[in-house]
Coordinates of C-alpha atoms in Angstrom, one line a residue:
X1 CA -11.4 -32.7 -56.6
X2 CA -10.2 -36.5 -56.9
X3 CA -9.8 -38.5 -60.1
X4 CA -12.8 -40.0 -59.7
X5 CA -15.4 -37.4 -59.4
X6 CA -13.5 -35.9 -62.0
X7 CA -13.8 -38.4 -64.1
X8 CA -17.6 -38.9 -63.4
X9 CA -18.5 -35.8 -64.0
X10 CA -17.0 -35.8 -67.2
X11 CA -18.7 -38.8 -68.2
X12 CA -22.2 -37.0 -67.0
X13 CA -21.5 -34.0 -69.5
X14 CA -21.2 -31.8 -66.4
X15 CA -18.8 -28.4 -66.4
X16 CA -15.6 -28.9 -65.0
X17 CA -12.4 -26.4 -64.3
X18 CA -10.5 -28.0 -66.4
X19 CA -10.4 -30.4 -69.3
X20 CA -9.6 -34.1 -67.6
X21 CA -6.8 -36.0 -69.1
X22 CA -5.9 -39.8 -69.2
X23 CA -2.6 -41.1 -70.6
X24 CA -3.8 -44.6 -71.9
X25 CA -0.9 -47.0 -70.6
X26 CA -0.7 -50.5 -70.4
X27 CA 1.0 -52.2 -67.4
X28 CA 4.2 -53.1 -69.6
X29 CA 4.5 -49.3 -70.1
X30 CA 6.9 -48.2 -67.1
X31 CA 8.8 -51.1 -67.5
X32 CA 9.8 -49.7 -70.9
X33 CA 11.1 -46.6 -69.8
X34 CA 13.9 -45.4 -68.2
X35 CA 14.4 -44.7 -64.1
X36 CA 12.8 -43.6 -61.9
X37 CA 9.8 -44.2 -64.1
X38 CA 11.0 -47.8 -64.9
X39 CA 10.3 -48.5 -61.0
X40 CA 6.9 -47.2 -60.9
X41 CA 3.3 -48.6 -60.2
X42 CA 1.2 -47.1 -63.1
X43 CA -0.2 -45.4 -60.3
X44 CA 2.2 -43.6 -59.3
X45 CA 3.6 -42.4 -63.0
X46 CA 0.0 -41.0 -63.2
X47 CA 0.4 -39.3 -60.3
X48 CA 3.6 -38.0 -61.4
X49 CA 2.2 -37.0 -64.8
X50 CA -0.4 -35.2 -62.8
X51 CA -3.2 -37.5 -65.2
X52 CA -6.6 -38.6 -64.2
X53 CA -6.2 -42.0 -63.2
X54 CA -8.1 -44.7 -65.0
X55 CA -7.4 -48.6 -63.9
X56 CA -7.5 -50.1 -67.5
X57 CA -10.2 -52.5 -68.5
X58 CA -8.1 -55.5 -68.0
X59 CA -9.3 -56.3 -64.5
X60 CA -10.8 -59.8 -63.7
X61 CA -13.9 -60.3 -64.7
X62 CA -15.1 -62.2 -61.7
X63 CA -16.6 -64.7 -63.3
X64 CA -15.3 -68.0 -65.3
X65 CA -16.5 -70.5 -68.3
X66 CA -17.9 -73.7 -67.1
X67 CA -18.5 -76.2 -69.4
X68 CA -20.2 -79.9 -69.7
X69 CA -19.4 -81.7 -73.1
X70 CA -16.9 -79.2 -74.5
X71 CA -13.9 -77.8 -73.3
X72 CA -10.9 -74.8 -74.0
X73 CA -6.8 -75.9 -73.7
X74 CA -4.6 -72.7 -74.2
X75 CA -1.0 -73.3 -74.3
X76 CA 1.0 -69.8 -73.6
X77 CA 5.4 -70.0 -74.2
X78 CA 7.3 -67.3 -75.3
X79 CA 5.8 -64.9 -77.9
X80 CA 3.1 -67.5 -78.6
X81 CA -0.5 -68.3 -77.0
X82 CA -2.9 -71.0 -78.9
X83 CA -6.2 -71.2 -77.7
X84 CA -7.7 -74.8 -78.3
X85 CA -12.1 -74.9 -78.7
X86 CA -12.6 -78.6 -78.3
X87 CA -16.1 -80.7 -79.0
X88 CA -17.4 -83.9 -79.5
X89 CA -17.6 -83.5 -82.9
X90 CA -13.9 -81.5 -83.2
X91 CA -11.7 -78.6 -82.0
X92 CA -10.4 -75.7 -83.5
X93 CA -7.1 -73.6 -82.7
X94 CA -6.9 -70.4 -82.3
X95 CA -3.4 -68.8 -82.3
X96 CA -1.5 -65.5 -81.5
X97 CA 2.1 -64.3 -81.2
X98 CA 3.1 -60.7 -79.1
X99 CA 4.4 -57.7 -81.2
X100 CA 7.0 -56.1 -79.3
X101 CA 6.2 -52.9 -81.4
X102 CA 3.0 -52.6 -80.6
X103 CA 3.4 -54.7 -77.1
X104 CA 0.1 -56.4 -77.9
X105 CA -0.9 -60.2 -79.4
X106 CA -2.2 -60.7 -82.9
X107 CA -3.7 -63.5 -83.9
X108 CA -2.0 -65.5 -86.8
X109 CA -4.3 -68.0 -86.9
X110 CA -8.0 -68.0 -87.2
X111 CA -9.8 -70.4 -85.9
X112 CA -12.9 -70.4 -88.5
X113 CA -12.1 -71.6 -91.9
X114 CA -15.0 -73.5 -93.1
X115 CA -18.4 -74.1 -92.5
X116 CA -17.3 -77.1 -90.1
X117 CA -15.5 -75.2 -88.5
X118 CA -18.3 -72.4 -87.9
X119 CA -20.1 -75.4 -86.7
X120 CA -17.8 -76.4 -84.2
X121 CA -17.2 -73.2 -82.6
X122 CA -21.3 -72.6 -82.1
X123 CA -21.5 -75.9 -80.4
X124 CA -18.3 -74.9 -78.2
X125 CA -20.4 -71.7 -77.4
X126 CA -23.7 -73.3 -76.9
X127 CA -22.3 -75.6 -73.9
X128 CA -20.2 -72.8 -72.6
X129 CA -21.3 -71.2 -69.2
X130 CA -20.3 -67.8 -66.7
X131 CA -20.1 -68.6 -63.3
X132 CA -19.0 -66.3 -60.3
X133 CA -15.5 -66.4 -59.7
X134 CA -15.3 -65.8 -55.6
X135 CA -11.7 -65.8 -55.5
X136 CA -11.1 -63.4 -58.6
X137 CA -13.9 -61.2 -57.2
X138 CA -12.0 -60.6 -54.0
X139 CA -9.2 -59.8 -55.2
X140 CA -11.1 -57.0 -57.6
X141 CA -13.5 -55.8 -54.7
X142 CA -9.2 -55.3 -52.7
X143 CA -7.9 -53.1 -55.8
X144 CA -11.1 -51.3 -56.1
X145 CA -10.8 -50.4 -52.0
X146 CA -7.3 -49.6 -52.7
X147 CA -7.9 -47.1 -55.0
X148 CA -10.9 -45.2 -54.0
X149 CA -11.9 -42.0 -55.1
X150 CA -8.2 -41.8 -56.5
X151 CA -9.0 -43.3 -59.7
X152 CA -12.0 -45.0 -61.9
X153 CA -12.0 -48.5 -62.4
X154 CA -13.7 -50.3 -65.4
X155 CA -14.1 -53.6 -66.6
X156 CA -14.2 -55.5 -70.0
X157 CA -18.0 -57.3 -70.3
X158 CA -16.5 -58.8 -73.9
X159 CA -17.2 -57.9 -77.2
X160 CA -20.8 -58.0 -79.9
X161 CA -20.8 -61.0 -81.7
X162 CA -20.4 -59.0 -85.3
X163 CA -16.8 -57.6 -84.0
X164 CA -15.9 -60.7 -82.0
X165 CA -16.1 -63.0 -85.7
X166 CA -15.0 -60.1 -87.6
X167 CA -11.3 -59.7 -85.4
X168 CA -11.1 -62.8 -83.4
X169 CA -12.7 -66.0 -85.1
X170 CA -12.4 -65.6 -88.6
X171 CA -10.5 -62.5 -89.4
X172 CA -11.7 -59.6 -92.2
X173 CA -11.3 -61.4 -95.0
X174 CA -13.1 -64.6 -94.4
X175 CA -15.4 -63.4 -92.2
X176 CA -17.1 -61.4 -95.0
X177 CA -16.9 -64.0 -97.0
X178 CA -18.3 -66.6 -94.6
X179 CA -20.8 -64.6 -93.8
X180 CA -22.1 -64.3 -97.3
X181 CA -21.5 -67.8 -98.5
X182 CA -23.1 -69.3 -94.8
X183 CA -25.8 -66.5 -93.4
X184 CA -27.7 -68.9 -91.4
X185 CA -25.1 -71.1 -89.8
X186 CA -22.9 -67.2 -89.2
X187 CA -26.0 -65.8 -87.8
X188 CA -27.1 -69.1 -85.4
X189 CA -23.5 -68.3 -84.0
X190 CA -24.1 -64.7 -83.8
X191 CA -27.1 -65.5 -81.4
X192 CA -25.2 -68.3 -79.7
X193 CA -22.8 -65.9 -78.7
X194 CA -25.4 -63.1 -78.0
X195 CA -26.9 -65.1 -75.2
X196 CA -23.3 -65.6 -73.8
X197 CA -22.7 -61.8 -73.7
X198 CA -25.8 -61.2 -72.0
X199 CA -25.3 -64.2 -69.9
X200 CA -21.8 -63.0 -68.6
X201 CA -23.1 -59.2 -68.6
X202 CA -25.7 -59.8 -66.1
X203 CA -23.1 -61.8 -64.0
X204 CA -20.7 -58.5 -63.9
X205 CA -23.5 -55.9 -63.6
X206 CA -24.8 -57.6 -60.1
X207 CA -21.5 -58.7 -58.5
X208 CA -18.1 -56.5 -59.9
X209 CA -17.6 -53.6 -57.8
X210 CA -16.0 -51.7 -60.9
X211 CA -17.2 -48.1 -62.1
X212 CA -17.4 -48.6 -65.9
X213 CA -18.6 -51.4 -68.0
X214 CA -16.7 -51.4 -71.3
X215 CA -17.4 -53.2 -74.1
X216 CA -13.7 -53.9 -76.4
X217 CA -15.6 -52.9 -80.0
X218 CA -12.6 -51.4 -81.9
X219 CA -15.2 -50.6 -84.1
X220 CA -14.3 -49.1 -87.3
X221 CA -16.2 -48.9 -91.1
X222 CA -12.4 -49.9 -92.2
X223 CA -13.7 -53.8 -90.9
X224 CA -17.6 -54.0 -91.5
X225 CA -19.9 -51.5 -93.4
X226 CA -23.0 -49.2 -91.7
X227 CA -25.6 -51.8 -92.5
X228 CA -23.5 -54.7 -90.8
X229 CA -23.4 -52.1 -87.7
X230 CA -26.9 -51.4 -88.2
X231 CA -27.9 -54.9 -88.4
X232 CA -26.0 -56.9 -85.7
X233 CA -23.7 -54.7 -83.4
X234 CA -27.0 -51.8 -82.3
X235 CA -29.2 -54.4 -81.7
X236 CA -26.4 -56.3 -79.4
X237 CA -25.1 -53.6 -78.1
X238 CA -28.4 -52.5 -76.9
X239 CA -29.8 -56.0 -75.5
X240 CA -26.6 -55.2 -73.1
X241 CA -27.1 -51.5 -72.3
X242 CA -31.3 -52.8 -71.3
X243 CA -29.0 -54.6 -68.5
X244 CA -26.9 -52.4 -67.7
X245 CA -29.2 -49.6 -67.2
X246 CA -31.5 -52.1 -65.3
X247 CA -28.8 -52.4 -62.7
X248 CA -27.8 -48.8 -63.3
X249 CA -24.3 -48.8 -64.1
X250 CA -21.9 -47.2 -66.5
X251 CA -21.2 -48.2 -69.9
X252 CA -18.3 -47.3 -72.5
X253 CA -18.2 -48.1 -75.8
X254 CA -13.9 -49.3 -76.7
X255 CA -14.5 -47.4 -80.5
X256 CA -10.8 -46.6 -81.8
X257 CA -11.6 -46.6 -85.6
X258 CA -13.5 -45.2 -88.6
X259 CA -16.6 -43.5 -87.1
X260 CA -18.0 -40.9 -89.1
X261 CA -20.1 -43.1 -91.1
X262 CA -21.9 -44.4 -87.9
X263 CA -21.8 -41.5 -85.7
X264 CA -26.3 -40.9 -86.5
X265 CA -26.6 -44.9 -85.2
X266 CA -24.0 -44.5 -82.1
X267 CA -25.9 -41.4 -81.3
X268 CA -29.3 -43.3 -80.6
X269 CA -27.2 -46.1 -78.2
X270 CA -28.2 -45.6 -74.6
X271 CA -24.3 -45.6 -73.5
X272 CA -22.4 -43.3 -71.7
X273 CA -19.3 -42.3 -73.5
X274 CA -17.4 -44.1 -76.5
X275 CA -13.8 -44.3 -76.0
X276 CA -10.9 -43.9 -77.6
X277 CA -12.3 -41.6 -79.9
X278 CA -9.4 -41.4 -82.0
X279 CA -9.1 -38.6 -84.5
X280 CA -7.3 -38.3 -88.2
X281 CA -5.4 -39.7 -89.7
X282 CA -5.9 -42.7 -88.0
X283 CA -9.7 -42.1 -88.2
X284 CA -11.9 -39.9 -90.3
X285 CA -13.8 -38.2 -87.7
X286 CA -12.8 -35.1 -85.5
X287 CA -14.2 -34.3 -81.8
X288 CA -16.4 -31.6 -83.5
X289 CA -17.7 -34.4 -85.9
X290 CA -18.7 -36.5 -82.8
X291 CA -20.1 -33.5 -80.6
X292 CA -22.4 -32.6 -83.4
X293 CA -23.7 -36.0 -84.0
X294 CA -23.5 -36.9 -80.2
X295 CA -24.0 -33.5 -78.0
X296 CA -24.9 -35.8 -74.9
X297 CA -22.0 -38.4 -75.1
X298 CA -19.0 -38.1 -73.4
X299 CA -15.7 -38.3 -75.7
X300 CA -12.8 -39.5 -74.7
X301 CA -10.2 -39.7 -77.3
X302 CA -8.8 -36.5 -79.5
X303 CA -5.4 -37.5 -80.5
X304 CA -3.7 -40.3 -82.0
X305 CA -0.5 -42.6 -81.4
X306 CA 0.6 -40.4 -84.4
X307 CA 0.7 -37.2 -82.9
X308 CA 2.3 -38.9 -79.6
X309 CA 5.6 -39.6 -81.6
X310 CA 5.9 -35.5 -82.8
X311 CA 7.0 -33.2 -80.0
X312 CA 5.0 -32.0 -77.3
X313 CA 4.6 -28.6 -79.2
X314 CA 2.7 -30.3 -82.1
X315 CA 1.0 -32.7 -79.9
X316 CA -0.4 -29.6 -78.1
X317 CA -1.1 -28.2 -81.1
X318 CA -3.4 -30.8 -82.7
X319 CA -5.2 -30.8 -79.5
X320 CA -6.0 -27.1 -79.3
X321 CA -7.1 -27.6 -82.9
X322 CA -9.6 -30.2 -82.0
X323 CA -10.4 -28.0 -78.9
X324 CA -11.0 -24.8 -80.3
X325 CA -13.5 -26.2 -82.9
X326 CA -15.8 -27.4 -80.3
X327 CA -18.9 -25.3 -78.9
X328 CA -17.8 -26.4 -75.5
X329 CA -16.3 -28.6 -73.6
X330 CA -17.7 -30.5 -71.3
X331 CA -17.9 -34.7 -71.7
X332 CA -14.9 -34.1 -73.2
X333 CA -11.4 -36.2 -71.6
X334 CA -8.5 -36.2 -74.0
X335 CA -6.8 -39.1 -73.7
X336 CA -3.5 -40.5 -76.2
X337 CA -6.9 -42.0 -78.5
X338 CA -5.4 -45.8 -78.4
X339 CA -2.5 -47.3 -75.9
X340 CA 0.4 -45.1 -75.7
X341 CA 3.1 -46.2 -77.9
X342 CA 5.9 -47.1 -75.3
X343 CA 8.2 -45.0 -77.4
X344 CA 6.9 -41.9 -76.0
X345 CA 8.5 -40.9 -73.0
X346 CA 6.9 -39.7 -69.7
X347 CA 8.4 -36.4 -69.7
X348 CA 6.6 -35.7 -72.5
X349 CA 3.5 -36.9 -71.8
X350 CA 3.6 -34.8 -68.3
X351 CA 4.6 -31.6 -70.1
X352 CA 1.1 -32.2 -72.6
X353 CA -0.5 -32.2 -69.7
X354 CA 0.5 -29.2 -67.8
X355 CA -1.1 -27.4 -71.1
X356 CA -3.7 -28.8 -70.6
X357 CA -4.3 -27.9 -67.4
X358 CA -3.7 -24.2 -68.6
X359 CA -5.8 -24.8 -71.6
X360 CA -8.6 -22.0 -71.4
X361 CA -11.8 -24.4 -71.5
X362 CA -15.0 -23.3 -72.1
X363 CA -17.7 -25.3 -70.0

């Protein structure tokens, strides 16, 4: 049995031999290790691994902004990228720099700080429009061919509007306190950016030839409280899943935080699996915690980059103690919870999965 149909059947809750398993790296991963790995596709490490390969959600989108009155200048050198919003009635920067621990960019500069600027960045939004991008699609319909039923391949729709101003536009802090001191003009941009979700949504589901939809959440009660989920992401998040289901496609939730407090509302979201479902102590939920509260969503997740910097034995370990605790194992992928930290070397990664693959599951 290929990746794929591995993978989907996974996803469907349906009984497998084994327990599927998906190393999550990044592109700059094999470039950070040593040779031969150093020379490898990611492809090809997961094949060497003996993983089930998952192209990451960092495909093209197919489709591009157009705008009339506004416009968006990024300026990327080095270690830092600034994202410009600019209106008629002013701009606002966004800025980020690259962590070489963590190979990934942070912002370090938010572009909401006052009400103006809340302002600004709804009439950015409101002018902002998805088009098809032909030449980007073609170039995503060629990988997707290439890879076939050796892998699944997903792509990023975006992110709700509640998690998007939480992370992106105004960072924790102020965008709790924004929120509070401004409800009306927060929420008009809440809905301004709803439309654009769905707006760009409808645009994937009917032209990208990927497997997966994923929505990039990183949701977590460490940045917004139950109600705020309750009140702004479910209702997002479901306008999006009507769509998707409409055009019947798969749909992932990107969930690599503090979950237990939401599990009864993720359980009533019509979505197919929620990933990266990270367990303690980077979270405060288990696998058992989300099979009880989900039994008919797929979990993919398990571990954390914590355990991935002990030895194999311990990382095996803490799996098999998530494992054992579960009635049964099907919709279940174990996966390194977030990105692999590029410190962890492949040789170990491989020999977690050969237990895997001996791991007695019950199906």
């Amino acid at each position: 049995m290929k990746a794929k149909e591995i993978w989907l059947k996974a996803i469907m809750m349906e009984p497998l031999k084994r327990i599927p398993f998906w190393p999550k790296l990044w592109s700059e991963y094999p470039g950070m290790q040593k040779q031969p790995f150093s020379s490898m596709s990611l492809r090809e490490l997961h094949a060497w691994i003996g993983s089930d390969y998952h192209q990451m959600p960092d495909v093209h989108t197919g489709v591009k902004p157009a705008h009339t009155t506004c416009a968006v200048k990024t300026f990327r050198q080095g270690r830092s990228w600034e994202t410009n919003f600019q209106t008629p009635s002013g701009e606002v920067l966004y800025k980020q720099e690259f962590d070489e621990g963590s190979r990934s960019w942070h912002p370090v500069k938010h572009p909401v700080q006052t009400l103006d600027d809340i302002k600004i960045l709804t009439e950015y939004f409101n002018d902002l429009s998805w088009i098809l991008d032909d030449a980007e699609l073609e170039k995503v319909e060629d990988m997707t061919e290439s890879i076939g039923e050796d892998g699944l391949v997903s792509v990023c729709c975006g992110t709700s509007p509640l998690m998007e101003w939480v992370e992106y536009f105004a960072g924790v802090e102020n965008a709790h306190l924004l929120l509070m001191d401004y409800p009306d003009e927060v929420e008009l941009l809440f809905s301004v950016l709803q439309e654009r979700l769905l707006e760009k949504t409808r645009l994937i589901c009917k032209n990208h030839p990927a497997d997966i939809l994923y929505y990039n959440e990183n949701t977590s009660t460490s940045l917004i409280s139950p109600t705020q989920y309750d009140r702004y992401c479910f209702p997002h998040l479901t306008e999006c899943s009507e769509i998707i289901r409409k055009n019947k496609r798969l749909v992932f939730l990107h969930m690599c935080g503090h979950l237990k407090r939401l599990l009864p509302t993720l359980a009533k979201l019509d979505v197919d699996a929620f990933e990266a479902f990270s367990t303690a102590p980077l979270t405060d939920q288990s696998l058992l915690d989300g099979r009880t509260n989900c039994p008919q969503r797929c979990l993919i997740g398990g571990t954390n980059a914590v355990l991935w910097t002990k030895s194999a034995a311990e990382i095996t370990e803490g799996i098999k103690r998530e494992l054992d605790a579960l009635p049964h194992h099907r919709g279940i992928v174990i996966t390194s919870g977030g990105a692999m930290p590029p410190q962890v070397e492949p040789d170990k990664i491989k020999a977690v999965c050969d237990w895997l693959k001996e791991y007695p599951a019950r199906m």
